[in-house]
Amino acid sequence: MSWTEERVETLKRMWAEGQSASQIAKELGGVTRNAVIGKVHRLGLSNRAGSNGKPAAATREKTAPKPEPAAEKPPVREKPAPRPEPVAETPVHSTPRRQIIPAGRPLPPQPSANEISPEALASVREVEKTAKKLTLMELTERTCKWPIGDPATEDFWFCGLPVQPGKPYCEAHVGVAFQPMSSRRDRKR
DNA sequence: CCCTGATTCGC
DNA sequence: GCGAATCAGG
């Protein structure tokens, strides 16, 4: 795969949205997260900053024993303003780094209280107590994607427990999500 | 162990 | 320019 303009645009867009390199890599396909990160740097947009004083550039220095000759910069301490740190801080920032939902993600089916075996149902309720309560963006291929709660309210999250190998849900949720035809045959109401 | 981004360097 | 390998950290 190569970095066509279209792919680069997707990269830029997703990076700007705060998506992780691995998520971007999956979306693009044909590239690893390393490739994405490498490209991000080459494009010069490594800092997701904009107006953010993040520790994005935490210079490493173990890999290469840089002899790094004498670099000037004596103790030139500049003190533009004393800044006595006012007592009351006003949260003037207005950029909460809002995450944008990927959209288009097919959500798992909501548990329809009927049509499921009592055992499984009980198991699910048990599990929901210990769910990790992950947000949409925190989901990975190994976290249970079973939705819990009402999407329209704040009481909404995803199970997040370890998934069954090869399944999108944890053991308990696989139980209610994938039921053999045999067991769901005409349950009397 | 899962994940994150940063950096290096051979290609 | 590219990205695997590697590093540092959560």
mmCIF file of C-alpha atoms (C1' of nucleotides) in Angstrom:
data_model
loop_
_atom_site.group_PDB
_atom_site.id
_atom_site.type_symbol
_atom_site.label_atom_id
_atom_site.label_comp_id
_atom_site.label_asym_id
_atom_site.label_seq_id
_atom_site.Cartn_x
_atom_site.Cartn_y
_atom_site.Cartn_z
ATOM 1 C CA MET A 1 0.000 0.000 0.000
ATOM 2 C CA SER A 2 1.131 3.525 -0.616
ATOM 3 C CA TRP A 3 0.208 6.876 0.792
ATOM 4 C CA THR A 4 -2.205 8.119 -1.776
ATOM 5 C CA GLU A 5 -3.675 11.528 -1.224
ATOM 6 C CA GLU A 6 -6.897 9.987 -0.157
ATOM 7 C CA ARG A 7 -5.249 7.791 2.415
ATOM 8 C CA VAL A 8 -3.214 10.685 3.679
ATOM 9 C CA GLU A 9 -6.362 12.689 4.076
ATOM 10 C CA THR A 10 -7.993 9.963 6.063
ATOM 11 C CA LEU A 11 -4.899 9.824 8.176
ATOM 12 C CA LYS A 12 -4.929 13.553 8.794
ATOM 13 C CA ARG A 13 -8.607 13.601 9.560
ATOM 14 C CA MET A 14 -8.522 10.737 11.995
ATOM 15 C CA TRP A 15 -5.366 11.965 13.672
ATOM 16 C CA ALA A 16 -6.968 15.338 14.105
ATOM 17 C CA GLU A 17 -9.973 13.634 15.607
ATOM 18 C CA GLY A 18 -7.752 12.103 18.182
ATOM 19 C CA GLN A 19 -7.893 8.573 16.892
ATOM 20 C CA SER A 20 -4.953 6.426 17.865
ATOM 21 C CA ALA A 21 -2.367 5.366 15.350
ATOM 22 C CA SER A 22 -3.495 1.778 15.555
ATOM 23 C CA GLN A 23 -7.093 2.692 14.953
ATOM 24 C CA ILE A 24 -6.082 4.694 11.930
ATOM 25 C CA ALA A 25 -3.985 1.826 10.693
ATOM 26 C CA LYS A 26 -6.916 -0.543 10.926
ATOM 27 C CA GLU A 27 -9.159 1.889 9.140
ATOM 28 C CA LEU A 28 -6.719 2.354 6.311
ATOM 29 C CA GLY A 29 -5.698 -1.224 6.118
ATOM 30 C CA GLY A 30 -2.468 -2.442 4.643
ATOM 31 C CA VAL A 31 -0.391 -0.499 7.106
ATOM 32 C CA THR A 32 0.705 -0.933 10.670
ATOM 33 C CA ARG A 33 0.416 1.620 13.399
ATOM 34 C CA ASN A 34 4.143 2.168 13.026
ATOM 35 C CA ALA A 35 3.631 3.173 9.451
ATOM 36 C CA VAL A 36 0.936 5.559 10.529
ATOM 37 C CA ILE A 37 3.059 7.094 13.223
ATOM 38 C CA GLY A 38 5.991 7.374 10.885
ATOM 39 C CA LYS A 39 3.823 9.133 8.336
ATOM 40 C CA VAL A 40 2.373 11.400 10.958
ATOM 41 C CA HIS A 41 5.843 12.538 11.854
ATOM 42 C CA ARG A 42 6.931 13.008 8.298
ATOM 43 C CA LEU A 43 3.882 15.099 7.718
ATOM 44 C CA GLY A 44 4.974 17.162 10.629
ATOM 45 C CA LEU A 45 1.779 16.807 12.588
ATOM 46 C CA SER A 46 3.155 14.745 15.372
ATOM 47 C CA ASN A 47 1.998 17.183 17.943
ATOM 48 C CA ARG A 48 -1.683 16.867 18.265
ATOM 49 C CA ALA A 49 -1.294 20.204 19.853
ATOM 50 C CA GLY A 50 -2.796 23.264 18.497
ATOM 51 C CA SER A 51 -2.927 24.974 21.807
ATOM 52 C CA ASN A 52 -2.066 22.185 24.061
ATOM 53 C CA GLY A 53 0.897 21.900 26.350
ATOM 54 C CA LYS A 54 0.968 18.154 26.294
ATOM 55 C CA PRO A 55 4.066 16.150 27.007
ATOM 56 C CA ALA A 56 3.890 14.947 23.459
ATOM 57 C CA ALA A 57 7.586 15.363 22.906
ATOM 58 C CA ALA A 58 9.201 13.507 25.707
ATOM 59 C CA THR A 59 12.598 13.149 24.169
ATOM 60 C CA ARG A 60 13.933 9.707 24.535
ATOM 61 C CA GLU A 61 17.628 9.032 24.660
ATOM 62 C CA LYS A 62 18.468 5.447 25.287
ATOM 63 C CA THR A 63 18.642 3.948 21.857
ATOM 64 C CA ALA A 64 21.328 6.145 20.453
ATOM 65 C CA PRO A 65 24.224 7.264 22.620
ATOM 66 C CA LYS A 66 24.308 10.627 20.982
ATOM 67 C CA PRO A 67 27.733 12.147 21.582
ATOM 68 C CA GLU A 68 25.951 15.421 21.161
ATOM 69 C CA PRO A 69 28.777 17.955 21.205
ATOM 70 C CA ALA A 70 28.701 21.133 23.140
ATOM 71 C CA ALA A 71 25.451 22.894 22.723
ATOM 72 C CA GLU A 72 25.471 26.479 23.764
ATOM 73 C CA LYS A 73 22.527 27.865 25.579
ATOM 74 C CA PRO A 74 24.103 29.064 28.817
ATOM 75 C CA PRO A 75 21.865 29.841 31.744
ATOM 76 C CA VAL A 76 19.937 32.387 29.781
ATOM 77 C CA ARG A 77 16.937 32.618 31.985
ATOM 78 C CA GLU A 78 14.365 34.941 30.657
ATOM 79 C CA LYS A 79 11.726 36.301 32.876
ATOM 80 C CA PRO A 80 9.119 38.108 30.832
ATOM 81 C CA ALA A 81 6.527 38.287 33.523
ATOM 82 C CA PRO A 82 6.573 37.300 37.210
ATOM 83 C CA ARG A 83 3.105 35.879 37.031
ATOM 84 C CA PRO A 84 1.998 35.698 40.671
ATOM 85 C CA GLU A 85 -0.477 32.988 39.882
ATOM 86 C CA PRO A 86 -3.875 34.456 40.676
ATOM 87 C CA VAL A 87 -5.853 32.737 43.347
ATOM 88 C CA ALA A 88 -8.913 32.118 41.283
ATOM 89 C CA GLU A 89 -8.423 30.284 38.038
ATOM 90 C CA THR A 90 -10.825 30.823 35.237
ATOM 91 C CA PRO A 91 -11.190 27.883 32.921
ATOM 92 C CA VAL A 92 -10.978 29.968 29.816
ATOM 93 C CA HIS A 93 -10.001 27.069 27.652
ATOM 94 C CA SER A 94 -12.688 26.180 25.214
ATOM 95 C CA THR A 95 -11.277 23.157 23.530
ATOM 96 C CA PRO A 96 -12.087 20.060 25.568
ATOM 97 C CA ARG A 97 -10.428 17.876 22.941
ATOM 98 C CA ARG A 98 -13.874 16.593 22.122
ATOM 99 C CA GLN A 99 -13.738 13.130 20.749
ATOM 100 C CA ILE A 100 -15.757 12.501 17.657
ATOM 101 C CA ILE A 101 -17.482 9.211 17.338
ATOM 102 C CA PRO A 102 -16.247 7.185 14.400
ATOM 103 C CA ALA A 103 -19.794 6.568 13.274
ATOM 104 C CA GLY A 104 -20.806 3.832 10.980
ATOM 105 C CA ARG A 105 -19.844 1.244 13.546
ATOM 106 C CA PRO A 106 -22.455 -1.455 13.592
ATOM 107 C CA LEU A 107 -23.546 -1.696 17.152
ATOM 108 C CA PRO A 108 -24.239 -5.049 18.684
ATOM 109 C CA PRO A 109 -27.857 -5.955 19.187
ATOM 110 C CA GLN A 110 -29.528 -4.739 22.305
ATOM 111 C CA PRO A 111 -30.574 -7.514 24.587
ATOM 112 C CA SER A 112 -34.227 -8.062 24.107
ATOM 113 C CA ALA A 113 -35.381 -9.162 27.498
ATOM 114 C CA ASN A 114 -37.324 -11.971 26.000
ATOM 115 C CA GLU A 115 -36.004 -14.616 23.668
ATOM 116 C CA ILE A 116 -33.075 -15.348 25.925
ATOM 117 C CA SER A 117 -32.520 -18.193 28.257
ATOM 118 C CA PRO A 118 -32.912 -17.481 31.976
ATOM 119 C CA GLU A 119 -29.446 -18.750 32.726
ATOM 120 C CA ALA A 120 -27.797 -16.501 30.196
ATOM 121 C CA LEU A 121 -29.858 -13.552 31.305
ATOM 122 C CA ALA A 122 -28.866 -14.045 34.896
ATOM 123 C CA SER A 123 -25.283 -14.390 33.879
ATOM 124 C CA VAL A 124 -25.401 -11.160 31.950
ATOM 125 C CA ARG A 125 -26.831 -9.197 34.820
ATOM 126 C CA GLU A 126 -24.077 -10.561 36.964
ATOM 127 C CA VAL A 127 -21.430 -9.560 34.496
ATOM 128 C CA GLU A 128 -22.788 -6.084 34.037
ATOM 129 C CA LYS A 129 -21.927 -5.397 37.613
ATOM 130 C CA THR A 130 -18.281 -6.047 36.954
ATOM 131 C CA ALA A 131 -18.165 -4.612 33.483
ATOM 132 C CA LYS A 132 -15.259 -2.335 32.832
ATOM 133 C CA LYS A 133 -17.549 0.353 31.511
ATOM 134 C CA LEU A 134 -15.543 1.277 28.484
ATOM 135 C CA THR A 135 -16.411 4.084 26.150
ATOM 136 C CA LEU A 136 -16.783 3.481 22.471
ATOM 137 C CA MET A 137 -13.254 4.573 21.743
ATOM 138 C CA GLU A 138 -11.766 2.403 24.397
ATOM 139 C CA LEU A 139 -12.980 -0.728 22.731
ATOM 140 C CA THR A 140 -10.459 -2.946 21.048
ATOM 141 C CA GLU A 141 -10.588 -6.289 19.356
ATOM 142 C CA ARG A 142 -10.199 -7.943 22.724
ATOM 143 C CA THR A 143 -12.797 -6.064 24.691
ATOM 144 C CA CYS A 144 -16.405 -7.096 24.901
ATOM 145 C CA LYS A 145 -18.497 -4.751 22.785
ATOM 146 C CA TRP A 146 -21.767 -5.423 24.455
ATOM 147 C CA PRO A 147 -23.591 -2.142 25.048
ATOM 148 C CA ILE A 148 -25.032 -1.533 28.469
ATOM 149 C CA GLY A 149 -27.466 1.169 29.391
ATOM 150 C CA ASP A 150 -29.249 3.808 27.406
ATOM 151 C CA PRO A 151 -27.228 5.460 24.645
ATOM 152 C CA ALA A 152 -29.374 8.530 25.064
ATOM 153 C CA THR A 153 -28.168 9.099 28.589
ATOM 154 C CA GLU A 154 -24.925 9.127 30.466
ATOM 155 C CA ASP A 155 -25.672 5.681 31.777
ATOM 156 C CA PHE A 156 -24.183 4.100 28.747
ATOM 157 C CA TRP A 157 -21.002 2.131 28.262
ATOM 158 C CA PHE A 158 -19.657 -1.052 26.855
ATOM 159 C CA CYS A 159 -18.980 -4.200 28.803
ATOM 160 C CA GLY A 160 -15.272 -4.230 28.066
ATOM 161 C CA LEU A 161 -14.461 -7.543 29.647
ATOM 162 C CA PRO A 162 -12.124 -9.909 27.819
ATOM 163 C CA VAL A 163 -13.769 -11.351 24.747
ATOM 164 C CA GLN A 164 -14.162 -14.971 23.934
ATOM 165 C CA PRO A 165 -11.503 -15.932 21.426
ATOM 166 C CA GLY A 166 -12.810 -14.998 18.031
ATOM 167 C CA LYS A 167 -15.955 -13.400 19.364
ATOM 168 C CA PRO A 168 -16.839 -9.763 19.821
ATOM 169 C CA TYR A 169 -18.249 -10.337 23.278
ATOM 170 C CA CYS A 170 -17.222 -11.770 26.600
ATOM 171 C CA GLU A 171 -18.370 -15.195 27.600
ATOM 172 C CA ALA A 172 -21.593 -14.040 29.215
ATOM 173 C CA HIS A 173 -22.586 -11.806 26.341
ATOM 174 C CA VAL A 174 -21.699 -14.357 23.746
ATOM 175 C CA GLY A 175 -24.250 -16.441 25.557
ATOM 176 C CA VAL A 176 -27.057 -14.060 24.825
ATOM 177 C CA ALA A 177 -25.801 -12.833 21.498
ATOM 178 C CA PHE A 178 -25.218 -16.116 19.803
ATOM 179 C CA GLN A 179 -27.914 -18.541 20.648
ATOM 180 C CA PRO A 180 -28.299 -21.734 18.775
ATOM 181 C CA MET A 181 -31.525 -21.964 16.824
ATOM 182 C CA SER A 182 -32.342 -25.026 18.826
ATOM 183 C CA SER A 183 -32.581 -23.244 22.144
ATOM 184 C CA ARG A 184 -34.592 -20.292 20.968
ATOM 185 C CA ARG A 185 -37.191 -22.309 19.163
ATOM 186 C CA ASP A 186 -40.681 -21.171 19.938
ATOM 187 C CA ARG A 187 -40.397 -20.257 23.553
ATOM 188 C CA LYS A 188 -43.947 -19.758 24.590
ATOM 189 C CA ARG A 189 -43.992 -16.036 24.783
ATOM 190 C "C1'" DC B 1 -0.460 -8.225 28.911
ATOM 191 C "C1'" DC B 2 -2.955 -4.742 26.769
ATOM 192 C "C1'" DC B 3 -2.167 -0.325 24.850
ATOM 193 C "C1'" DT B 4 -0.062 4.593 23.488
ATOM 194 C "C1'" DG B 5 3.241 7.622 20.705
ATOM 195 C "C1'" DA B 6 8.522 8.652 19.547
ATOM 196 C "C1'" DT B 7 12.685 7.666 17.434
ATOM 197 C "C1'" DT B 8 16.171 5.407 14.715
ATOM 198 C "C1'" DC B 9 17.980 3.749 10.645
ATOM 199 C "C1'" DG B 10 18.378 0.281 6.776
ATOM 200 C "C1'" DC B 11 16.053 0.042 2.770
ATOM 201 C "C1'" DG C 1 9.903 8.533 1.855
ATOM 202 C "C1'" DC C 2 8.875 4.367 4.187
ATOM 203 C "C1'" DG C 3 8.072 1.506 8.250
ATOM 204 C "C1'" DA C 4 9.952 -2.463 11.398
ATOM 205 C "C1'" DA C 5 12.273 -2.545 15.397
ATOM 206 C "C1'" DT C 6 12.820 -0.607 19.419
ATOM 207 C "C1'" DC C 7 12.146 2.392 23.241
ATOM 208 C "C1'" DA C 8 9.501 4.684 26.971
ATOM 209 C "C1'" DG C 9 5.542 5.012 29.275
ATOM 210 C "C1'" DG C 10 0.210 4.206 30.833
#
